[in-house]
PDB file of C-alpha atoms in Angstrom:
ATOM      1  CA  UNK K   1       0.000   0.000   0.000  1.00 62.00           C
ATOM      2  CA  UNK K   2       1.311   3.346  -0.779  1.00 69.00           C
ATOM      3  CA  UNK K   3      -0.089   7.321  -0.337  1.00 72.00           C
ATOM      4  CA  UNK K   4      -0.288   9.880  -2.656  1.00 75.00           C
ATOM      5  CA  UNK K   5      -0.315  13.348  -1.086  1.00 77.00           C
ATOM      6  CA  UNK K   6      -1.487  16.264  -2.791  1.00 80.00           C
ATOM      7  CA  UNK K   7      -0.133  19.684  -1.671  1.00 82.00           C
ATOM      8  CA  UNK K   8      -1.075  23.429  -2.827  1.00 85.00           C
ATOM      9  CA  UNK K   9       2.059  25.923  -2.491  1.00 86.00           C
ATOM     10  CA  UNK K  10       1.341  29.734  -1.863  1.00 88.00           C
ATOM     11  CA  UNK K  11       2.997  32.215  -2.759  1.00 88.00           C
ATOM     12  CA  UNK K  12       2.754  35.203  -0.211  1.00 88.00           C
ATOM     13  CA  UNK K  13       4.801  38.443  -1.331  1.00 90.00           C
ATOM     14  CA  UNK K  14       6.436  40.033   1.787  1.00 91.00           C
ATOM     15  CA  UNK K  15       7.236  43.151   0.003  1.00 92.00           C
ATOM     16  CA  UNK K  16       5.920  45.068  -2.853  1.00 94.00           C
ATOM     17  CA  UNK K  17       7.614  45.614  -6.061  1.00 95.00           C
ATOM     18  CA  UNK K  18       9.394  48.843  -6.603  1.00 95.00           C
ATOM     19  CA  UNK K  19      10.146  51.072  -9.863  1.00 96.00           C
ATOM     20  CA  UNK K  20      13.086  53.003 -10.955  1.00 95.00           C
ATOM     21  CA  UNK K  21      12.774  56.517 -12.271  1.00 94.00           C
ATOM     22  CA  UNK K  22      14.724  59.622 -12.061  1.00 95.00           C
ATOM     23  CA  UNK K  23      14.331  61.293  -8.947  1.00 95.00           C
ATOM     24  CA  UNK K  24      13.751  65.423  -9.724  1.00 93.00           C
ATOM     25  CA  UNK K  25      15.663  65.676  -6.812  1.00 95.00           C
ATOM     26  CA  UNK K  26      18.253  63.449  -6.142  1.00 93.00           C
ATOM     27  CA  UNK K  27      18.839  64.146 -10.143  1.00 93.00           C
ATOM     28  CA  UNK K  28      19.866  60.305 -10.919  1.00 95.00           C
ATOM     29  CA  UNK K  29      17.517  57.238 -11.358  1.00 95.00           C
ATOM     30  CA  UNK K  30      16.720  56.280  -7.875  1.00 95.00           C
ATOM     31  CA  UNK K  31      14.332  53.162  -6.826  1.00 95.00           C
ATOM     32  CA  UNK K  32      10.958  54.333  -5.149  1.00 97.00           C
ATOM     33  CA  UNK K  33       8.684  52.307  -2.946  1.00 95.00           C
ATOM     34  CA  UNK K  34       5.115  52.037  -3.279  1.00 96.00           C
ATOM     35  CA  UNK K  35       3.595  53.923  -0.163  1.00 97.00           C
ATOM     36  CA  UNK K  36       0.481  51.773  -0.440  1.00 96.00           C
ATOM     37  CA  UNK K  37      -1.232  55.206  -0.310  1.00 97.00           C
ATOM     38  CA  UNK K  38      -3.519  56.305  -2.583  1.00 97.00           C
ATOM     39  CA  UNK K  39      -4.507  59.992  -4.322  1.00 97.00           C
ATOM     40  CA  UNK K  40      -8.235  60.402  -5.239  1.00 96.00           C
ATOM     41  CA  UNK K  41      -8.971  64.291  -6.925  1.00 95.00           C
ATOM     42  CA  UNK K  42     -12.499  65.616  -8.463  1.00 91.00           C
ATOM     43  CA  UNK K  43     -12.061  67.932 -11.433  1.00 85.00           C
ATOM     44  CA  UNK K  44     -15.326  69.019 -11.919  1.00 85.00           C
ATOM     45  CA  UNK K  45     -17.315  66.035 -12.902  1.00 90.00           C
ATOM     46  CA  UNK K  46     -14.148  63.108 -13.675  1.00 94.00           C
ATOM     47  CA  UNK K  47     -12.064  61.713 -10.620  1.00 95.00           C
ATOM     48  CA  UNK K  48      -8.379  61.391 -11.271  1.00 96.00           C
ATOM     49  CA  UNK K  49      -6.813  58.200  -8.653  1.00 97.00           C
ATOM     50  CA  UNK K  50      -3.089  57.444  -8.241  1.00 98.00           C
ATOM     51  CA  UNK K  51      -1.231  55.033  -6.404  1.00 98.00           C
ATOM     52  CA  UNK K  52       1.748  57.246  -4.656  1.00 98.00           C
ATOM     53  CA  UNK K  53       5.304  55.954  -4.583  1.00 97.00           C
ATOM     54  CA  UNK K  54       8.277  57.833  -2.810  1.00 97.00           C
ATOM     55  CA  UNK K  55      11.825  57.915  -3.583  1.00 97.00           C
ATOM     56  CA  UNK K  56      13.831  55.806  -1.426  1.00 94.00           C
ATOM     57  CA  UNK K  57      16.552  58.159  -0.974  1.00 94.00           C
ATOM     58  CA  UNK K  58      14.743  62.061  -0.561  1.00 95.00           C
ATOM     59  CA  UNK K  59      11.639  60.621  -0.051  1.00 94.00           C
ATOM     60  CA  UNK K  60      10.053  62.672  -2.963  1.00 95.00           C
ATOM     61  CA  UNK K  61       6.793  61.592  -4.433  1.00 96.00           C
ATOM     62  CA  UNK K  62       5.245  60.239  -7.501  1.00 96.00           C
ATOM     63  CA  UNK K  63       2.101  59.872  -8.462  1.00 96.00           C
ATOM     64  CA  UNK K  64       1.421  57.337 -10.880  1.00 97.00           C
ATOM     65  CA  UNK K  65      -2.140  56.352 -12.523  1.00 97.00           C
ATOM     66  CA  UNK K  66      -4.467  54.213 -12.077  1.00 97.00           C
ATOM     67  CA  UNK K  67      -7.777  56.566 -13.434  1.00 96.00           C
ATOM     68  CA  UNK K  68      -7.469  59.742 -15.312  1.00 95.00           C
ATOM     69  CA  UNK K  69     -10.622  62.214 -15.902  1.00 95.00           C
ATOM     70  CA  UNK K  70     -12.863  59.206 -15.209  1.00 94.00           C
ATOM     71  CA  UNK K  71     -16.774  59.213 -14.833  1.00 94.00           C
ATOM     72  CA  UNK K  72     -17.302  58.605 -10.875  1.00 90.00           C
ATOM     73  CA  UNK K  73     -20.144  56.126 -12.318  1.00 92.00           C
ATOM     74  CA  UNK K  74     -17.322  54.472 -14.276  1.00 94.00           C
ATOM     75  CA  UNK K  75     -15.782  53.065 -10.882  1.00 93.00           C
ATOM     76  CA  UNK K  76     -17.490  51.224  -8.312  1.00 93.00           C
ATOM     77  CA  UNK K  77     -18.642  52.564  -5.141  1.00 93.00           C
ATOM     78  CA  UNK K  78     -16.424  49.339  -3.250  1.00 95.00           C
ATOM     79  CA  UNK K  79     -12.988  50.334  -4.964  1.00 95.00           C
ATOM     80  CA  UNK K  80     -13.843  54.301  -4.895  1.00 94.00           C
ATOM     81  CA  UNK K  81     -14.236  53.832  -0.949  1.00 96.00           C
ATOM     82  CA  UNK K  82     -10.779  51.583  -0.715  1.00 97.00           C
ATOM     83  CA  UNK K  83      -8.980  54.226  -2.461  1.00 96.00           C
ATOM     84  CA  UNK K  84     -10.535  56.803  -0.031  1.00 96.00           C
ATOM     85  CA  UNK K  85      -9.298  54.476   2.892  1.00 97.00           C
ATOM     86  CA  UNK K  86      -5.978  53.630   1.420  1.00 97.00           C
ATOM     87  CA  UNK K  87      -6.820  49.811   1.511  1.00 97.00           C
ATOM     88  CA  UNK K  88      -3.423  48.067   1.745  1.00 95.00           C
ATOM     89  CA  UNK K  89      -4.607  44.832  -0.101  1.00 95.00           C
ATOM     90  CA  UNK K  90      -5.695  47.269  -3.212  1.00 97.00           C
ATOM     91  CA  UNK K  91      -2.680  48.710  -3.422  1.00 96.00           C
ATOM     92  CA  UNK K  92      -1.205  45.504  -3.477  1.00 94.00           C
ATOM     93  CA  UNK K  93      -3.083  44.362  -6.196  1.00 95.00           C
ATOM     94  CA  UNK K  94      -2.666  47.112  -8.282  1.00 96.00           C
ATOM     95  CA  UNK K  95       1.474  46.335  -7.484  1.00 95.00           C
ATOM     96  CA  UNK K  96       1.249  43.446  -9.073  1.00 94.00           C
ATOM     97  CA  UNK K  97      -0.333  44.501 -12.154  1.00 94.00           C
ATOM     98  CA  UNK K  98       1.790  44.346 -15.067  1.00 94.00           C
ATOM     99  CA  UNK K  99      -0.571  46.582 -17.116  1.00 94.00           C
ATOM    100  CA  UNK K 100      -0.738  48.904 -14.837  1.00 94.00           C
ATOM    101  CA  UNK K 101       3.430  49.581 -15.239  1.00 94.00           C
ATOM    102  CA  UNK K 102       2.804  49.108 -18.854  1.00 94.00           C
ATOM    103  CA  UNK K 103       0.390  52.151 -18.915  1.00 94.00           C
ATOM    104  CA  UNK K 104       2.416  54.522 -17.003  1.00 94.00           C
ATOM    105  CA  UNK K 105       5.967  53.394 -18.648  1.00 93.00           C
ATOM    106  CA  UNK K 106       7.189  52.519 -15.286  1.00 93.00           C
ATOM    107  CA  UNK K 107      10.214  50.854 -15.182  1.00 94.00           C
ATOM    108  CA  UNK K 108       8.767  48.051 -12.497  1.00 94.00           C
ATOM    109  CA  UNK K 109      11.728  46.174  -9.977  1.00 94.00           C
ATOM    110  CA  UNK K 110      10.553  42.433  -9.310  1.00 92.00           C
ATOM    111  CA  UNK K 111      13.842  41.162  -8.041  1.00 91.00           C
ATOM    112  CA  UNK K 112      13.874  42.539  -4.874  1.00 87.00           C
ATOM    113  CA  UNK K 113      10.913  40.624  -3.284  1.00 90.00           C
ATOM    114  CA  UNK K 114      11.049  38.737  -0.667  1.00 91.00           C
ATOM    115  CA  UNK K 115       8.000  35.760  -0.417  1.00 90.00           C
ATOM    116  CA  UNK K 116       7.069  33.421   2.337  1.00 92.00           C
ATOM    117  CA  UNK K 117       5.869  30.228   1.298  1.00 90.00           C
ATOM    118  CA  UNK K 118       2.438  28.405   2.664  1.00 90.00           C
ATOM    119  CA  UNK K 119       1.800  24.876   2.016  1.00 87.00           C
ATOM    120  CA  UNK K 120      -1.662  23.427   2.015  1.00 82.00           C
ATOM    121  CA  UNK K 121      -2.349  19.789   1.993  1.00 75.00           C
ATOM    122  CA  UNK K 122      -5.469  19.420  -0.392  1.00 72.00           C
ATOM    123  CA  UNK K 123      -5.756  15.424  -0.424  1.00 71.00           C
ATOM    124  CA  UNK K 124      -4.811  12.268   0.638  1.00 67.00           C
ATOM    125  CA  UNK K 125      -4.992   9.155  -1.501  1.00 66.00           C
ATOM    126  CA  UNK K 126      -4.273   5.715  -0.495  1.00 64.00           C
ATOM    127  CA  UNK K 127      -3.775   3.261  -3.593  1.00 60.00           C
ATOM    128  CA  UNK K 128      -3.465  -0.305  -2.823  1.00 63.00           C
ATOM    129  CA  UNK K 129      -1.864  -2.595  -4.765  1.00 63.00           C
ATOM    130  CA  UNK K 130      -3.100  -5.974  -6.166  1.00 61.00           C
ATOM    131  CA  UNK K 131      -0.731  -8.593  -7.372  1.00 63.00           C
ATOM    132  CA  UNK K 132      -2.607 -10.580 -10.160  1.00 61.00           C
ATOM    133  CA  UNK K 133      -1.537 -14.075 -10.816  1.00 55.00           C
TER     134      UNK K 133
END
């Protein structure tokens, strides 16, 4: 008689990607962190939301898009309140989004994070074995 085990492995990111720009102040490309804060401004009728990073060095800021001059009606009230609250786990999300780098021309740093790892045992199977003659 033998077992076959069945195990899910998680991935759990520690730390959230950065991206490398050049820093108006420190005047060289400098990495900036993602402050898991987010920027929500009306302009008249459109909403403009960013996801602020901050340079890792001066600790200047920059804003980088996630809506631009967007209908409120466009976004839905649950995500327009977790921008409002600075929700960590949709900031986290958005981190993670390649399109999101893609649309801004962020230069997006994946190497430097750091993952635990969560096993999950899904199933046990016990397969016995007949000899036949």
């Amino acid at each position: 008689m033998s077992y076959l085990k069945e195990y899910e492995w998680e991935l759990i990111p520690k730390t959230l990607p950065t991206i490398r720009r050049i820093c108006p102040k420190c005047g060289k490309k400098t990495n900036y962190i993602n402050t898991k804060k987010f920027r929500v401004n009306a302009n008249k009728s459109n909403l403009d939301v960013w996801l602020i990073y901050q340079c890792d060095k001066c600790k200047s800021t920059y804003n980088m898009t996630i809506y631009k001059r967007i209908k409120p009606i466009d976004i839905s009230r649950y995500e327009y309140e977790k921008f409002l609250s600075n929700d960590e786990d949709l900031a986290k999300k958005y981190s993670f989004n390649l399109d999101f780098y893609s649309k801004n021309k962020a230069e997006a740093i994946f190497d430097d994070i750091t993952y635990s790892v969560e096993k999950k045992k899904l199933k046990q199977i016990i397969v016995i074995q007949t000899k036949l003659l």
